[in-house]
Coordinates of C-alpha atoms in Angstrom, one line a residue:
M45 CA 250.5 66.8 77.9
E46 CA 248.8 63.8 76.4
R47 CA 249.6 65.0 72.9
D48 CA 253.3 65.2 73.7
Q49 CA 253.3 61.7 75.0
V50 CA 251.6 60.4 71.9
R51 CA 254.1 62.2 69.7
R52 CA 257.0 60.7 71.7
K53 CA 255.6 57.3 71.5
T54 CA 255.1 57.4 67.8
F55 CA 258.7 58.6 67.4
V56 CA 260.1 55.8 69.6
D57 CA 258.0 53.2 67.8
R58 CA 259.1 54.4 64.4
H59 CA 262.8 54.5 65.3
A60 CA 262.8 51.3 67.4
Q61 CA 266.0 49.3 66.9
W62 CA 264.4 45.9 67.7
D63 CA 262.3 44.0 65.4
R64 CA 258.8 43.4 66.9
A65 CA 258.2 40.4 64.6
A66 CA 261.3 38.6 65.8
L67 CA 260.3 39.0 69.5
R68 CA 257.3 36.8 70.0
E69 CA 256.3 34.9 73.1
G70 CA 258.2 31.6 73.4
T71 CA 261.2 32.6 71.3
P72 CA 264.8 32.5 72.6
I73 CA 266.5 35.8 73.1
L74 CA 269.7 37.4 74.4
V75 CA 269.8 40.4 76.7
F76 CA 272.4 43.1 76.1
A77 CA 274.6 43.7 79.2
T78 CA 274.5 47.4 79.8
R79 CA 277.4 47.2 82.3
S80 CA 279.7 45.8 79.6
C81 CA 280.3 49.4 78.4
L82 CA 281.9 50.4 81.6
M83 CA 284.9 48.1 81.0
P84 CA 285.2 47.6 77.3
S85 CA 287.2 44.7 76.0
K86 CA 287.2 42.8 72.7
L87 CA 286.8 39.4 74.3
K88 CA 284.2 40.2 76.9
L89 CA 280.7 39.0 76.4
H90 CA 278.3 41.8 75.7
C91 CA 275.1 39.8 76.0
N92 CA 273.6 37.6 78.7
G93 CA 271.4 34.6 78.1
P94 CA 269.8 32.9 76.3
Y95 CA 266.4 33.3 77.9
W96 CA 262.9 32.4 76.9
L97 CA 260.6 35.4 76.1
L98 CA 257.4 34.9 78.1
K99 CA 255.2 38.0 78.0
E100 CA 255.2 41.5 76.5
H101 CA 253.6 44.7 77.9
A102 CA 254.2 48.1 76.4
G103 CA 257.6 47.4 75.0
T104 CA 258.9 45.6 78.1
F105 CA 259.3 41.8 78.3
Q106 CA 259.2 39.1 81.0
L107 CA 261.9 36.5 80.7
G108 CA 262.4 32.9 81.8
T109 CA 265.6 31.0 82.3
L110 CA 266.4 27.6 80.7
D111 CA 265.9 26.0 84.2
G112 CA 262.2 27.1 84.2
Q113 CA 262.5 30.1 86.6
I114 CA 260.8 33.4 85.8
L115 CA 263.0 36.5 86.2
P116 CA 261.4 39.1 88.5
A117 CA 262.5 42.1 86.5
W118 CA 261.0 43.1 83.2
V119 CA 263.4 44.0 80.4
N120 CA 263.2 46.9 77.9
G121 CA 262.8 45.7 74.3
F122 CA 265.8 47.8 73.2
R123 CA 268.1 45.5 75.1
L124 CA 266.9 42.3 73.5
H125 CA 268.4 40.4 70.5
P126 CA 267.1 37.2 68.8
Y127 CA 269.1 34.1 69.6
Y128 CA 269.6 31.7 66.7
G129 CA 271.5 28.9 68.4
A130 CA 270.3 25.5 69.5
M131 CA 268.0 25.5 72.5
P132 CA 266.5 22.9 74.9
P133 CA 262.8 22.4 74.9
N134 CA 260.7 25.3 76.3
L135 CA 259.5 24.5 79.9
F136 CA 257.0 27.4 79.9
P137 CA 253.4 26.9 78.6
H138 CA 252.5 29.2 75.7

């Protein structure tokens, strides 16, 4: 069973849609809203955020709001997109 898990992990890592280099701690990111697919619309927002990226563990990320609060749920890396707009100063220590 362990060999199958390693094989699946290498497949997922090789075909990952998100860029690991762009998702570093302390960078601003957007989170894809998975519920937006239920009611599709051209003018509807498909991402939430921006948030600060705080920690990474095994492809999941902990996020912080612009107000300085830490979100309790960790987010899968496939849902994250880099944010390139202007941001206020980061309130979280690196």
